[in-house]
GROMACS .gro file of C-alpha atoms in nm:
model
  292
    1MET     CA    1  13.169   7.265   8.999
    2SER     CA    2  12.796   7.196   8.974
    3SER     CA    3  12.627   7.193   8.638
    4ARG     CA    4  12.404   7.491   8.564
    5SER     CA    5  12.127   7.246   8.469
    6GLU     CA    6  12.147   7.057   8.796
    7ALA     CA    7  11.823   7.077   8.996
    8PRO     CA    8  11.838   7.276   9.323
    9VAL     CA    9  11.872   7.077   9.645
   10GLN     CA   10  11.632   7.280   9.862
   11PRO     CA   11  11.283   7.121   9.824
   12SER     CA   12  11.088   7.438   9.739
   13LEU     CA   13  11.342   7.551   9.481
   14ARG     CA   14  11.359   7.200   9.335
   15ARG     CA   15  10.979   7.186   9.295
   16LEU     CA   16  10.965   7.538   9.154
   17HIS     CA   17  11.213   7.423   8.892
   18ARG     CA   18  11.069   7.076   8.826
   19PHE     CA   19  10.701   7.172   8.805
   20ALA     CA   20  10.751   7.520   8.651
   21VAL     CA   21  10.556   7.684   8.932
   22ARG     CA   22  10.488   8.055   8.905
   23PRO     CA   23  10.385   8.213   9.237
   24ASP     CA   24  10.050   8.391   9.233
   25ARG     CA   25  10.080   8.725   9.411
   26GLU     CA   26   9.701   8.763   9.418
   27LEU     CA   27   9.690   8.455   9.642
   28GLY     CA   28   9.967   8.596   9.859
   29GLN     CA   29  10.205   8.315   9.761
   30ASN     CA   30  10.555   8.362   9.900
   31PHE     CA   31  10.707   8.017   9.923
   32LEU     CA   32  10.948   7.923  10.200
   33ILE     CA   33  11.288   7.851  10.041
   34ASP     CA   34  11.514   7.853  10.349
   35SER     CA   35  11.478   7.520  10.528
   36ASN     CA   36  11.673   7.651  10.829
   37ILE     CA   37  11.360   7.833  10.944
   38LEU     CA   38  11.179   7.500  10.984
   39GLY     CA   39  11.371   7.428  11.303
   40VAL     CA   40  11.267   7.767  11.441
   41ILE     CA   41  10.904   7.682  11.371
   42ASP     CA   42  10.948   7.336  11.523
   43ARG     CA   43  11.083   7.475  11.851
   44ALA     CA   44  10.819   7.747  11.874
   45ALA     CA   45  10.540   7.495  11.810
   46GLU     CA   46  10.688   7.241  12.053
   47LEU     CA   47  10.606   6.963  11.809
   48ALA     CA   48  10.553   6.619  11.959
   49PRO     CA   49  10.499   6.274  11.801
   50GLN     CA   50  10.136   6.260  11.914
   51ASP     CA   51  10.038   6.599  11.766
   52ILE     CA   52   9.763   6.643  11.506
   53VAL     CA   53   9.852   6.955  11.306
   54LEU     CA   54   9.658   7.179  11.067
   55GLU     CA   55   9.867   7.361  10.806
   56ILE     CA   56   9.691   7.632  10.604
   57GLY     CA   57   9.858   7.713  10.275
   58GLY     CA   58  10.059   7.403  10.188
   59GLY     CA   59  10.225   7.566   9.889
   60LEU     CA   60  10.521   7.358   9.769
   61GLY     CA   61  10.505   7.128  10.069
   62VAL     CA   62  10.836   7.205  10.240
   63LEU     CA   63  10.666   7.258  10.577
   64SER     CA   64  10.414   6.980  10.511
   65GLU     CA   65  10.679   6.711  10.471
   66TYR     CA   66  10.877   6.846  10.766
   67LEU     CA   67  10.569   6.820  10.987
   68ALA     CA   68  10.480   6.475  10.853
   69GLN     CA   69  10.812   6.337  10.973
   70ARG     CA   70  10.755   6.464  11.328
   71VAL     CA   71  10.387   6.440  11.419
   72ALA     CA   72  10.106   6.185  11.410
   73HIS     CA   73   9.893   6.350  11.141
   74VAL     CA   74   9.897   6.663  10.924
   75HIS     CA   75   9.595   6.827  10.761
   76VAL     CA   76   9.715   7.047  10.474
   77VAL     CA   77   9.478   7.301  10.318
   78GLU     CA   78   9.565   7.444   9.976
   79ILE     CA   79   9.345   7.638   9.736
   80ASP     CA   80   9.569   7.655   9.428
   81GLU     CA   81   9.516   7.351   9.207
   82ARG     CA   82   9.819   7.455   8.999
   83LEU     CA   83  10.033   7.336   9.290
   84ARG     CA   84   9.882   6.986   9.295
   85GLU     CA   85  10.182   6.809   9.140
   86ALA     CA   86  10.435   6.992   9.355
   87LEU     CA   87  10.242   6.951   9.681
   88CYS     CA   88  10.164   6.585   9.613
   89ASP     CA   89  10.533   6.529   9.541
   90ALA     CA   90  10.595   6.638   9.899
   91THR     CA   91  10.300   6.471  10.071
   92ASP     CA   92  10.235   6.145   9.882
   93PRO     CA   93  10.525   5.963  10.051
   94HIS     CA   94  10.365   6.027  10.390
   95ALA     CA   95  10.057   5.822  10.483
   96ASN     CA   96   9.987   6.052  10.777
   97VAL     CA   97   9.909   6.357  10.558
   98THR     CA   98   9.563   6.454  10.436
   99VAL     CA   99   9.551   6.729  10.172
  100HIS     CA  100   9.228   6.929  10.155
  101TRP     CA  101   9.191   7.121   9.828
  102GLY     CA  102   8.985   7.433   9.885
  103ASP     CA  103   8.955   7.774  10.047
  104ALA     CA  104   9.071   7.777  10.409
  105MET     CA  105   8.806   8.038  10.481
  106ALA     CA  106   8.527   7.815  10.351
  107ILE     CA  107   8.614   7.448  10.416
  108ASP     CA  108   8.440   7.260  10.695
  109LEU     CA  109   8.694   7.284  10.975
  110GLY     CA  110   8.471   7.089  11.207
  111GLY     CA  111   8.483   6.795  10.967
  112LEU     CA  112   8.859   6.747  10.997
  113HIS     CA  113   8.943   6.402  11.135
  114PRO     CA  114   9.143   6.339  11.337
  115ARG     CA  115   9.077   6.672  11.503
  116PRO     CA  116   9.378   6.905  11.498
  117GLY     CA  117   9.531   7.023  11.823
  118LYS     CA  118   9.781   7.266  11.672
  119VAL     CA  119   9.795   7.506  11.377
  120VAL     CA  120  10.137   7.546  11.217
  121ALA     CA  121  10.158   7.742  10.893
  122ASN     CA  122  10.321   7.988  10.660
  123LEU     CA  123   9.997   8.179  10.606
  124PRO     CA  124   9.909   8.353  10.280
  125TYR     CA  125   9.913   8.725  10.354
  126GLY     CA  126   9.561   8.794  10.233
  127ILE     CA  127   9.385   8.559  10.476
  128ALA     CA  128   9.627   8.543  10.770
  129ALA     CA  129   9.424   8.730  11.032
  130GLY     CA  130   9.092   8.586  10.916
  131ALA     CA  131   9.223   8.230  10.911
  132LEU     CA  132   9.368   8.256  11.260
  133LEU     CA  133   9.051   8.405  11.404
  134ARG     CA  134   8.838   8.146  11.226
  135THR     CA  135   9.037   7.856  11.368
  136ILE     CA  136   9.020   8.009  11.716
  137GLU     CA  137   8.642   8.028  11.689
  138GLU     CA  138   8.564   7.702  11.512
  139LEU     CA  139   8.833   7.461  11.632
  140ALA     CA  140   8.802   7.433  12.008
  141SER     CA  141   9.035   7.133  11.988
  142VAL     CA  142   9.328   7.356  11.887
  143SER     CA  143   9.537   7.468  12.182
  144SER     CA  144   9.827   7.645  12.008
  145TRP     CA  145   9.920   7.825  11.688
  146VAL     CA  146  10.257   7.908  11.531
  147ALA     CA  147  10.240   8.095  11.204
  148MET     CA  148  10.448   8.314  10.980
  149VAL     CA  149  10.242   8.623  10.904
  150GLN     CA  150  10.287   8.975  10.775
  151ARG     CA  151  10.442   9.187  11.049
  152GLU     CA  152  10.144   9.421  11.054
  153VAL     CA  153   9.909   9.129  11.115
  154GLY     CA  154  10.125   8.987  11.393
  155GLU     CA  155  10.161   9.321  11.565
  156ARG     CA  156   9.787   9.385  11.537
  157LEU     CA  157   9.692   9.055  11.695
  158ALA     CA  158   9.942   9.103  11.979
  159ALA     CA  159   9.876   9.477  12.027
  160ALA     CA  160   9.818   9.619  12.374
  161PRO     CA  161   9.522   9.843  12.465
  162GLY     CA  162   9.585  10.206  12.377
  163SER     CA  163   9.821  10.135  12.088
  164GLY     CA  164   9.743  10.232  11.730
  165ALA     CA  165   9.737   9.869  11.617
  166TYR     CA  166   9.487   9.761  11.885
  167GLY     CA  167   9.144   9.679  11.749
  168THR     CA  168   8.886   9.409  11.691
  169PRO     CA  169   9.133   9.135  11.584
  170SER     CA  170   9.352   9.209  11.889
  171VAL     CA  171   9.063   9.174  12.131
  172LEU     CA  172   8.912   8.863  11.973
  173ALA     CA  173   9.247   8.685  11.960
  174GLN     CA  174   9.347   8.784  12.312
  175LEU     CA  175   9.012   8.697  12.467
  176ALA     CA  176   9.079   8.335  12.373
  177CYS     CA  177   9.458   8.320  12.358
  178GLU     CA  178   9.788   8.447  12.487
  179VAL     CA  179   9.944   8.611  12.181
  180GLU     CA  180  10.314   8.676  12.122
  181VAL     CA  181  10.532   8.790  11.834
  182VAL     CA  182  10.821   8.543  11.867
  183ARG     CA  183  11.070   8.690  11.622
  184ALA     CA  184  11.116   8.874  11.295
  185ILE     CA  185  11.155   8.664  10.980
  186PRO     CA  186  11.395   8.785  10.707
  187ARG     CA  187  11.236   8.854  10.371
  188THR     CA  188  11.504   8.646  10.204
  189VAL     CA  189  11.360   8.316  10.335
  190PHE     CA  190  11.074   8.352  10.084
  191TYR     CA  191  11.041   8.338   9.706
  192PRO     CA  192  10.944   8.568   9.560
  193VAL     CA  193  11.089   8.810   9.813
  194PRO     CA  194  10.784   8.990   9.961
  195ASN     CA  195  10.750   9.366   9.978
  196VAL     CA  196  10.654   9.347  10.344
  197ASP     CA  197  10.820   9.218  10.660
  198SER     CA  198  10.710   8.898  10.830
  199VAL     CA  199  10.711   8.769  11.186
  200LEU     CA  200  10.663   8.437  11.358
  201LEU     CA  201  10.348   8.460  11.569
  202ALA     CA  202  10.264   8.224  11.854
  203MET     CA  203   9.927   8.190  12.026
  204ARG     CA  204   9.826   7.960  12.309
  205ARG     CA  205   9.464   7.911  12.405
  206ARG     CA  206   9.383   8.023  12.756
  207GLU     CA  207   9.298   7.751  13.000
  208SER     CA  208   8.940   7.717  13.116
  209PRO     CA  209   8.890   7.837  13.474
  210GLN     CA  210   8.840   7.568  13.735
  211PRO     CA  211   8.478   7.469  13.807
  212GLY     CA  212   8.315   7.679  14.073
  213GLY     CA  213   8.384   8.018  13.918
  214GLU     CA  214   8.125   8.255  13.780
  215GLN     CA  215   7.893   8.100  13.521
  216HIS     CA  216   7.998   8.347  13.251
  217ASP     CA  217   8.363   8.255  13.303
  218ARG     CA  218   8.301   7.879  13.308
  219ASP     CA  219   8.477   7.843  12.973
  220ALA     CA  220   8.712   8.127  12.882
  221ARG     CA  221   8.809   7.936  12.569
  222VAL     CA  222   8.483   8.044  12.407
  223VAL     CA  223   8.405   8.391  12.273
  224SER     CA  224   8.029   8.414  12.228
  225SER     CA  225   7.869   8.565  11.920
  226GLU     CA  226   7.727   8.842  12.140
  227LEU     CA  227   8.073   8.930  12.270
  228ARG     CA  228   8.218   8.925  11.918
  229GLY     CA  229   7.940   9.158  11.805
  230LEU     CA  230   8.004   9.392  12.097
  231VAL     CA  231   8.376   9.413  12.019
  232ALA     CA  232   8.324   9.467  11.647
  233GLY     CA  233   8.060   9.732  11.714
  234ALA     CA  234   8.279   9.912  11.967
  235PHE     CA  235   8.556   9.957  11.708
  236ALA     CA  236   8.326  10.023  11.411
  237HIS     CA  237   8.355  10.401  11.453
  238ARG     CA  238   8.697  10.456  11.609
  239ARG     CA  239   8.662  10.834  11.627
  240LYS     CA  240   8.348  10.802  11.838
  241THR     CA  241   8.326  10.711  12.203
  242LEU     CA  242   8.263  10.343  12.271
  243ALA     CA  243   7.903  10.412  12.368
  244GLY     CA  244   7.854  10.622  12.056
  245SER     CA  245   8.007  10.359  11.830
  246LEU     CA  246   7.785  10.086  11.975
  247ALA     CA  247   7.479  10.306  11.929
  248LEU     CA  248   7.565  10.362  11.561
  249SER     CA  249   7.671  10.006  11.485
  250GLY     CA  250   7.410   9.814  11.682
  251GLY     CA  251   7.683   9.622  11.862
  252ALA     CA  252   7.483   9.610  12.184
  253PRO     CA  253   7.131   9.517  12.067
  254GLY     CA  254   6.853   9.650  12.285
  255ARG     CA  255   7.088   9.859  12.499
  256THR     CA  256   7.075  10.237  12.492
  257ARG     CA  257   7.371  10.471  12.481
  258GLU     CA  258   7.295  10.569  12.841
  259GLN     CA  259   7.295  10.208  12.955
  260VAL     CA  260   7.635  10.152  12.795
  261ARG     CA  261   7.775  10.467  12.954
  262GLY     CA  262   7.644  10.357  13.292
  263ALA     CA  263   7.794  10.009  13.252
  264LEU     CA  264   8.132  10.159  13.164
  265GLN     CA  265   8.126  10.380  13.472
  266ALA     CA  266   8.030  10.085  13.690
  267LEU     CA  267   8.342   9.909  13.560
  268GLY     CA  268   8.560  10.205  13.650
  269HIS     CA  269   8.589  10.365  13.306
  270PRO     CA  270   8.489  10.716  13.201
  271ALA     CA  271   8.151  10.727  13.032
  272ASP     CA  272   8.311  10.876  12.721
  273VAL     CA  273   8.595  10.623  12.695
  274ARG     CA  274   8.692  10.497  12.351
  275ALA     CA  275   8.711  10.130  12.262
  276GLU     CA  276   9.090  10.118  12.234
  277ARG     CA  277   9.123  10.191  12.607
  278LEU     CA  278   8.948   9.872  12.717
  279SER     CA  279   9.142   9.550  12.766
  280PRO     CA  280   9.003   9.224  12.625
  281GLU     CA  281   8.880   9.125  12.970
  282ASP     CA  282   8.716   9.467  13.007
  283PHE     CA  283   8.507   9.380  12.701
  284ARG     CA  284   8.409   9.048  12.857
  285ALA     CA  285   8.308   9.232  13.176
  286LEU     CA  286   8.115   9.491  12.975
  287ALA     CA  287   7.920   9.221  12.791
  288ARG     CA  288   7.838   9.062  13.126
  289ARG     CA  289   7.732   9.395  13.275
  290LEU     CA  290   7.503   9.459  12.977
  291ALA     CA  291   7.368   9.100  13.003
  292LEU     CA  292   7.450   9.026  12.640
   0.00000   0.00000   0.00000
């Protein structure tokens, strides 16, 4: 029979015990304590020896060290300095890991070297959607994402037009990526056990169209600032029509309500359509029609 004082075998539990770590709920810290889920993440991310991976929210390092043993390089971002001993315990043995101490929503993503091609993470709940959208926008080198996120966030990013969850994050993610909720994640794989359900979310950046297509579609990997502004403005007043919301929010600078209504009709939509009825590609076509 094992001694009650014997340290746990699972890495996260062992580090919680050894370094007296107390999870910070304000930072959305729910540490992964079931190592079996690592294989699920591995298969979903299709990890390969040549991969350069960005992990946001290193926590106690259980995913960090798993990645380090399978890919060429891992960038780990962690904001909580209280976890330094525990995270370094996991990462110091691996020369191919770079730990960046700071806010994932503020660090210079463009300065990461070597440049990451994949994002694999157990994302803190509070920044999950923002972090994913930021990496889509600022890291053109990233082609795929696999992340554990709050179920609401995953469903919102993958939502179809017309559904209650469909909104600005859905459109911005799907304009650049194919988005899929891979599977539900049991609450029991985390400590502390969260009060919300989680899912494994996968995103794959859309391929650029072949040369010779329309100029505006030359690189579908990029969502312009004008298109982002149009989408955000369209959903800013959800109870209004799309044209009305854009007029109130300024999401289509220099364009009148009548011009927006006319553009919508030219694209085959009713003039009084609401934003949630347009697909992501409809928004791209609308921006093109309005010459934004």
